[in-house]
Short mmCIF file of C-alpha atoms in Angstrom, two decimals:
data_model
loop_
_atom_site.label_atom_id
_atom_site.label_comp_id
_atom_site.label_asym_id
_atom_site.label_seq_id
_atom_site.Cartn_x
_atom_site.Cartn_y
_atom_site.Cartn_z
CA MET A 1175 91.67 128.94 98.40
CA SER A 1176 89.82 126.15 96.58
CA HIS A 1177 89.24 128.46 93.61
CA LEU A 1178 92.95 129.28 93.48
CA LEU A 1179 93.92 125.62 93.60
CA ASN A 1180 91.41 124.80 90.88
CA SER A 1181 92.80 127.56 88.65
CA ILE A 1182 96.35 126.29 89.18
CA THR A 1183 95.29 122.73 88.36
CA GLN A 1184 93.57 123.84 85.18
CA SER A 1185 96.57 125.90 84.09
CA VAL A 1186 98.93 122.98 84.66
CA HIS A 1187 96.66 120.65 82.69
CA LYS A 1188 96.42 123.09 79.78
CA ALA A 1189 100.20 123.43 79.66
CA TYR A 1190 100.52 119.63 79.75
CA VAL A 1191 98.09 119.19 76.85
CA LYS A 1192 99.92 121.74 74.70
CA THR A 1193 103.25 120.07 75.41
CA VAL A 1194 101.93 116.61 74.54
CA GLU A 1195 100.40 117.92 71.30
CA LYS A 1196 103.77 119.25 70.20
CA VAL A 1197 105.62 115.96 70.63
CA THR A 1198 102.88 113.43 69.81
CA PRO A 1199 101.85 112.66 66.22
CA ALA A 1200 98.21 112.82 65.22
CA LEU A 1201 96.19 109.60 65.38
CA SER A 1202 96.84 107.55 62.23
CA THR A 1203 94.95 104.30 62.90
CA SER A 1204 91.15 104.34 62.92
CA LYS A 1205 89.61 103.85 66.38
CA PHE A 1206 86.19 105.18 65.42
CA LEU A 1207 84.26 102.05 66.41
CA GLU A 1208 86.32 101.16 69.48
CA GLU A 1209 86.81 104.58 71.08
CA GLY A 1210 84.60 107.10 69.28
CA VAL A 1211 87.56 109.17 68.03
CA LEU A 1212 88.66 110.29 64.57
CA THR A 1213 91.89 110.41 62.64
CA PRO A 1214 92.52 113.66 60.74
CA ASP A 1215 91.57 111.86 57.49
CA GLU A 1216 88.28 110.70 59.03
CA PHE A 1217 87.62 114.24 60.26
CA VAL A 1218 87.98 115.43 56.66
CA GLN A 1219 85.64 112.68 55.43
CA ALA A 1220 83.01 113.70 57.98
CA GLY A 1221 83.48 117.37 57.13
CA ASP A 1222 83.11 116.69 53.42
CA LEU A 1223 79.74 115.04 53.97
CA LEU A 1224 78.60 117.83 56.30
CA THR A 1225 79.43 120.55 53.77
CA TYR A 1226 77.81 118.54 50.96
CA LYS A 1227 74.55 117.87 52.80
CA CYS A 1228 74.42 121.21 54.65
CA PRO A 1229 75.63 124.06 52.39
CA THR A 1230 75.58 126.46 55.34
CA TRP A 1231 78.83 124.77 56.46
CA THR A 1232 82.06 125.40 54.55
CA TRP A 1233 85.68 124.36 54.79
CA GLU A 1234 88.07 127.22 55.59
CA PRO A 1235 91.86 127.50 55.16
CA GLY A 1236 92.43 130.04 57.93
CA ASP A 1237 95.73 131.81 58.42
CA PRO A 1238 98.46 129.93 56.49
CA ASP A 1239 100.91 130.62 59.32
CA LYS A 1240 98.60 128.80 61.76
CA ALA A 1241 97.81 125.83 59.51
CA VAL A 1242 98.36 122.34 60.96
CA PRO A 1243 100.28 119.84 58.78
CA TYR A 1244 97.98 116.87 59.40
CA LEU A 1245 95.00 118.52 57.61
CA PRO A 1246 94.74 119.77 54.00
CA LYS A 1247 95.66 123.44 53.65
CA ASP A 1248 92.21 124.30 52.36
CA LYS A 1249 90.40 122.22 55.01
CA GLN A 1250 91.76 123.43 58.32
CA PHE A 1251 88.38 123.96 59.99
CA LEU A 1252 84.64 124.08 59.33
CA LEU A 1253 82.59 127.27 59.53
CA THR A 1254 78.94 128.31 59.50
CA ARG A 1255 78.10 132.02 59.71
CA ASN A 1256 75.20 134.14 60.94
CA VAL A 1257 73.38 131.35 62.74
CA PRO A 1258 70.25 132.74 64.46
CA CYS A 1259 69.85 132.52 68.22
CA LEU A 1260 66.22 133.50 68.71
CA MET A 1261 65.96 133.38 72.50
CA ARG A 1262 67.94 132.95 75.69
CA VAL A 1263 68.13 129.58 77.41
CA LYS A 1264 65.97 130.78 80.34
CA THR A 1265 63.28 131.87 77.91
CA LEU A 1266 63.36 128.46 76.27
CA ALA A 1267 62.97 126.86 79.69
CA SER A 1268 59.95 129.02 80.52
CA GLY A 1269 58.07 127.79 77.47
CA ILE A 1270 56.66 131.26 76.73
CA LYS A 1271 55.27 131.49 73.21
CA GLY A 1272 53.38 134.10 71.27
CA LYS A 1273 52.55 135.20 67.75
CA ASP A 1274 54.84 134.62 64.82
CA THR A 1275 57.34 137.41 64.18
CA VAL A 1276 59.46 138.17 61.14
CA ILE A 1277 63.18 138.16 61.93
CA LYS A 1278 65.76 139.64 59.56
CA VAL A 1279 69.26 138.13 59.45
CA GLN A 1280 72.01 139.84 57.47
CA VAL A 1281 73.99 137.28 55.45
CA GLY A 1282 76.20 139.50 53.30
CA ASP A 1283 78.18 142.70 53.23
CA LEU A 1284 75.33 144.88 51.92
CA GLU A 1285 72.14 145.93 53.68
CA ALA A 1286 70.15 144.22 50.93
CA ASP A 1287 71.86 140.88 51.63
CA THR A 1288 69.30 139.69 54.18
CA GLU A 1289 67.04 136.74 54.75
CA GLU A 1290 63.76 136.70 56.67
CA TRP A 1291 62.84 134.04 59.23
CA VAL A 1292 59.47 133.41 60.83
CA ALA A 1293 59.88 132.68 64.52
CA PRO A 1294 57.67 132.77 67.60
CA ALA A 1295 57.59 136.09 69.40
CA LEU A 1296 57.69 136.13 73.20
CA GLU A 1297 54.62 137.04 75.19
CA GLY A 1298 53.74 136.87 78.84
CA GLY A 1299 50.93 134.89 80.37
CA SER A 1300 52.12 131.34 79.88
CA THR A 1301 53.24 129.37 82.88
CA ASP A 1302 53.79 125.97 81.24
CA ALA A 1303 57.35 124.88 81.95
CA VAL A 1304 59.49 123.25 79.30
CA ASP A 1305 62.76 121.60 80.30
CA VAL A 1306 65.96 122.76 78.64
CA PRO A 1307 66.95 119.95 76.24
CA THR A 1308 69.50 117.49 77.55
CA ILE A 1309 71.50 114.85 75.76
CA GLN A 1310 68.93 112.27 76.88
CA GLU A 1311 66.23 114.07 74.90
CA SER A 1312 66.13 113.82 71.10
CA SER A 1313 64.03 116.35 69.22
CA SER A 1314 64.30 117.10 65.52
CA THR A 1315 63.81 120.78 66.25
CA GLN A 1316 66.62 121.11 68.75
CA THR A 1317 68.95 124.05 68.35
CA THR A 1318 72.15 125.26 69.88
CA SER A 1319 73.79 128.30 71.52
CA THR A 1320 77.26 129.72 72.15
CA ILE A 1321 79.90 131.84 73.73
CA ALA A 1322 82.38 134.29 72.23
CA THR A 1323 84.66 137.27 72.27
CA SER A 1324 86.65 138.92 75.02
CA ASN A 1325 89.44 137.38 77.04
CA ASN A 1326 88.65 135.33 80.12
CA ASP A 1327 90.88 133.56 82.58
CA ASN A 1328 88.63 130.49 82.76
CA ASP A 1329 90.54 127.37 81.76
CA ASP A 1330 89.61 123.84 80.70
CA ASP A 1331 87.53 121.76 83.07
CA ASP A 1332 87.98 118.03 82.78
CA ASP A 1333 85.17 117.10 85.18
CA ASP A 1334 83.70 113.86 83.85
CA ASP A 1335 80.23 114.94 84.97
CA ASP A 1336 80.18 118.05 82.78
CA ILE A 1337 78.51 116.29 79.87
CA PRO A 1338 75.16 114.66 80.81
CA ASP A 1339 75.00 110.87 80.85
CA MET A 1340 74.12 109.25 77.53
CA ASP A 1341 72.09 106.33 78.89
CA GLY A 1342 68.84 107.73 77.54
CA PHE A 1343 70.15 108.98 74.20
CA LYS A 1344 68.12 107.64 71.24
CA ILE A 1345 70.16 106.75 68.19
CA ASP A 1346 67.27 106.97 65.73
CA ASP A 1347 66.97 110.70 66.28
CA ASN A 1348 70.66 111.53 66.09
CA VAL A 1349 70.51 112.34 62.40
CA ILE A 1350 67.36 114.02 61.15
CA GLU A 1351 65.60 112.18 58.36
CA GLU A 1352 64.94 115.10 56.04
CA TYR A 1353 66.99 118.05 54.91
CA ASP A 1354 65.47 121.29 56.18
CA PRO A 1355 64.95 123.67 53.22
CA ALA A 1356 64.38 126.56 55.64
CA SER A 1357 67.90 126.36 57.04
CA LEU A 1358 70.03 129.51 56.83
CA GLN A 1359 71.92 129.68 53.56
CA LYS A 1360 75.58 130.50 53.23
CA GLY A 1361 76.59 134.16 53.44
CA LYS A 1362 79.75 136.08 52.72
CA GLY A 1363 80.28 137.13 56.31
CA PRO A 1364 78.94 139.38 59.04
CA ALA A 1365 78.54 143.12 58.52
CA HIS A 1366 79.35 145.13 61.61
CA GLU A 1367 77.35 148.27 60.90
CA PRO A 1368 73.90 148.29 62.56
CA GLU A 1369 70.93 148.48 60.22
CA PRO A 1370 68.33 151.29 60.33
CA ALA A 1371 65.58 150.75 62.85
CA ASP A 1372 62.45 148.97 61.56
CA ASP A 1373 59.47 148.60 63.86
CA ASN A 1374 58.22 145.59 61.88
CA ILE A 1375 61.42 143.57 62.25
CA LEU A 1376 62.67 141.79 65.36
CA ARG A 1377 66.44 141.45 65.10
CA THR A 1378 68.17 138.54 66.74
CA ARG A 1379 71.54 137.46 68.00
CA THR A 1380 73.67 135.47 65.58
CA TYR A 1381 76.70 133.25 65.96
CA ASP A 1382 79.62 132.15 63.81
CA ILE A 1383 80.40 128.52 64.69
CA THR A 1384 83.62 126.75 63.79
CA ILE A 1385 84.72 123.14 64.22
CA THR A 1386 88.41 122.29 64.50
CA TYR A 1387 90.19 118.98 64.94
CA ASP A 1388 91.57 118.51 68.45
CA LYS A 1389 94.81 116.59 68.14
CA TYR A 1390 95.08 115.68 71.84
CA TYR A 1391 91.57 114.22 72.18
CA SER A 1392 91.27 113.14 68.50
CA THR A 1393 87.76 114.61 68.31
CA PRO A 1394 86.11 117.73 66.90
CA ARG A 1395 86.14 120.90 69.00
CA VAL A 1396 83.35 123.48 68.66
CA TRP A 1397 84.08 127.23 68.83
CA LEU A 1398 81.53 130.06 69.09
CA PHE A 1399 81.61 133.78 68.33
CA GLY A 1400 78.42 135.76 68.90
CA TYR A 1401 76.91 139.07 67.79
CA ASP A 1402 74.08 141.05 69.31
CA GLU A 1403 71.06 142.42 67.44
CA ASN A 1404 73.17 145.35 66.17
CA ARG A 1405 76.02 143.14 64.90
CA GLN A 1406 78.30 144.02 67.80
CA PRO A 1407 80.36 141.21 69.42
CA LEU A 1408 78.78 139.73 72.51
CA LYS A 1409 80.49 140.00 75.88
CA PRO A 1410 81.23 136.76 77.76
CA GLU A 1411 78.45 137.36 80.29
CA GLU A 1412 76.01 137.85 77.42
CA ILE A 1413 77.14 134.68 75.70
CA PHE A 1414 76.63 132.56 78.79
CA LEU A 1415 72.93 133.42 78.57
CA ASP A 1416 72.87 131.19 75.48
CA ILE A 1417 74.60 128.26 77.19
CA SER A 1418 72.89 125.49 79.13
CA GLU A 1419 73.21 126.23 82.84
CA ASP A 1420 74.70 122.78 83.33
CA HIS A 1421 77.63 123.68 81.08
CA ALA A 1422 78.19 127.45 81.38
CA HIS A 1423 81.54 128.20 83.06
CA LYS A 1424 82.21 124.44 83.19
CA THR A 1425 82.64 122.76 79.82
CA VAL A 1426 82.36 126.09 77.97
CA THR A 1427 85.25 128.53 78.38
CA ILE A 1428 87.04 131.32 76.47
CA GLU A 1429 90.29 130.92 74.55
CA SER A 1430 92.02 132.26 71.45
CA HIS A 1431 90.91 130.46 68.29
CA PRO A 1432 93.83 128.39 66.90
CA HIS A 1433 93.29 129.58 63.31
CA LEU A 1434 91.58 132.96 63.62
CA GLY A 1435 93.60 134.37 66.50
CA ILE A 1436 90.60 135.97 68.25
CA SER A 1437 88.90 134.98 71.50
CA ASN A 1438 86.08 132.48 71.07
CA ALA A 1439 84.01 130.41 73.42
CA TYR A 1440 84.62 126.70 73.01
CA ILE A 1441 83.09 123.48 74.29
CA HIS A 1442 85.77 121.42 75.99
CA PRO A 1443 86.24 118.07 74.17
CA CYS A 1444 87.23 115.92 77.17
CA ARG A 1445 83.95 113.95 77.10
CA HIS A 1446 83.30 113.92 73.37
CA ALA A 1447 84.91 110.52 72.66
CA PRO A 1448 83.15 108.61 75.50
CA VAL A 1449 79.78 110.04 74.45
CA MET A 1450 80.34 109.17 70.78
CA LYS A 1451 81.53 105.69 71.77
CA LYS A 1452 78.25 105.04 73.59
CA ILE A 1453 76.22 106.22 70.62
CA ILE A 1454 78.22 104.03 68.21
CA GLN A 1455 77.83 101.01 70.47
CA ARG A 1456 74.07 101.47 70.57
CA GLN A 1457 73.92 101.76 66.80
CA ILE A 1458 75.71 98.41 66.55
CA GLU A 1459 73.42 96.83 69.16
CA GLY A 1460 70.43 98.11 67.19
CA GLY A 1461 71.63 96.38 64.04
CA LYS A 1462 72.91 99.53 62.32
CA GLU A 1463 76.34 99.91 60.78
CA PRO A 1464 77.95 103.16 62.00
CA ARG A 1465 79.45 105.33 59.25
CA VAL A 1466 82.45 107.46 60.07
CA ASP A 1467 81.47 110.06 57.47
CA GLN A 1468 78.22 110.67 59.43
CA TYR A 1469 80.15 111.37 62.62
CA LEU A 1470 79.61 115.14 62.63
CA PHE A 1471 75.83 114.88 62.23
CA ILE A 1472 75.58 112.77 65.38
CA PHE A 1473 78.19 114.91 67.12
CA LEU A 1474 76.34 118.17 66.41
CA LYS A 1475 73.11 116.58 67.62
CA PHE A 1476 74.40 115.94 71.11
CA ILE A 1477 76.29 119.25 71.22
CA SER A 1478 72.86 120.92 70.92
CA ALA A 1479 72.31 119.99 74.58
CA VAL A 1480 75.02 122.51 75.47
CA ILE A 1481 73.83 125.32 73.16
CA PRO A 1482 70.10 124.62 72.75
CA THR A 1483 68.96 127.92 71.22
CA ILE A 1484 71.46 128.37 68.37
CA GLU A 1485 69.85 127.01 65.20
CA TYR A 1486 72.75 125.56 63.24
CA ASP A 1487 72.13 122.98 60.55
CA TYR A 1488 72.90 119.28 61.03
CA THR A 1489 70.20 117.59 58.95
CA MET A 1490 70.64 114.91 56.31
CA GLU A 1491 68.90 111.99 54.63
CA MET A 1492 69.86 108.71 56.22
CA ASP A 1493 69.95 106.81 52.92
CA ALA A 1494 72.46 109.25 51.39
#
C-alpha cells in the first residue's frame, strides 16, 4: 500500500511540475549567488566555458521540433560521447586492483576510429576496503557513472536526503587545477556493431552523457545513456550497477529525454540548487569570488558522487 501511495504522489508531483513549466516563464534575473540557480543565459555561459576547456563536451541542437525558446537553437543541450566506465560501483568499493590493462574505446563510425586507454585490471586477493566517493570527499581522480535505456515506471523522488550533506565538501578541489591531456577526445558517435574479439583488449562500458537546462528548478539536469562492451544499450538493472547505492532508484530514475525522445536515466535536480548554494557560500567565506561561468565544473564535481565510475571530463585551469 505504501508503495502504491508513493507512486501516486510521485505521479501527481510530476504532472504538477510539467503544468507549472508550461505557464511559468524561465528565470530572467540572476540568483546565482543567492540561491545557486542559473538563468538560461547563465547556463549558456557556463556551457560555453565547459566546451572550450573540455573539448569532449559539445553543444547540440537536438530535434528542432523539441527545441525550447529560452535557449539558442544550436545550444539546446550539452553532450559528451563514449565516456568509459571501467568498473562497477561495488568493484570500486572493494578496492581490488591489479595489473594495467589496455582498453579500447570506439570513438567513430569505423572500426579504425578507436582510442586506447591504460586502466587497472581487476584481480582477486585484495581485501583493503575503499569507500565509494561521497560529496564530502574531494579527489581529483573522481569519476562518474550512469543509467540509461528502456522504459521504467519509476518517477521523481523529491526526498531532501537523497543528495548527501555538503558540510564536508571542500571548495578548493571542486575544479581541478590542470587540464587532463589523457581525457577522451570527441568522437562522431557510437557504432552499434560489436568489434571482432581480441584477447589482448579489455572492452569496457561507455556512456553518452547530456546536460539540459531544467526550467522548473533553474539548474542543469544530467541524463545518461549506457552501452555494454559490445556497444549494445544497457538495461536499467545493468545501469544501476554504475550508480551509487545511496542514489540508485532514488534520485536516479528513467524518463524520455526531452530532446532526443529516447529513454535515459537522469539525476533528479531537486537538490542541485541547495548544494550549489552551499558551495558558493563557502567560496565567498574563503575569500574567493564565485564565477557563474565556472558553474558546470563545480556541478559536475559533486555529481560524480552519484556516478563515481564514469570518467567524464570536468577539468580546467583556475586562472583561465
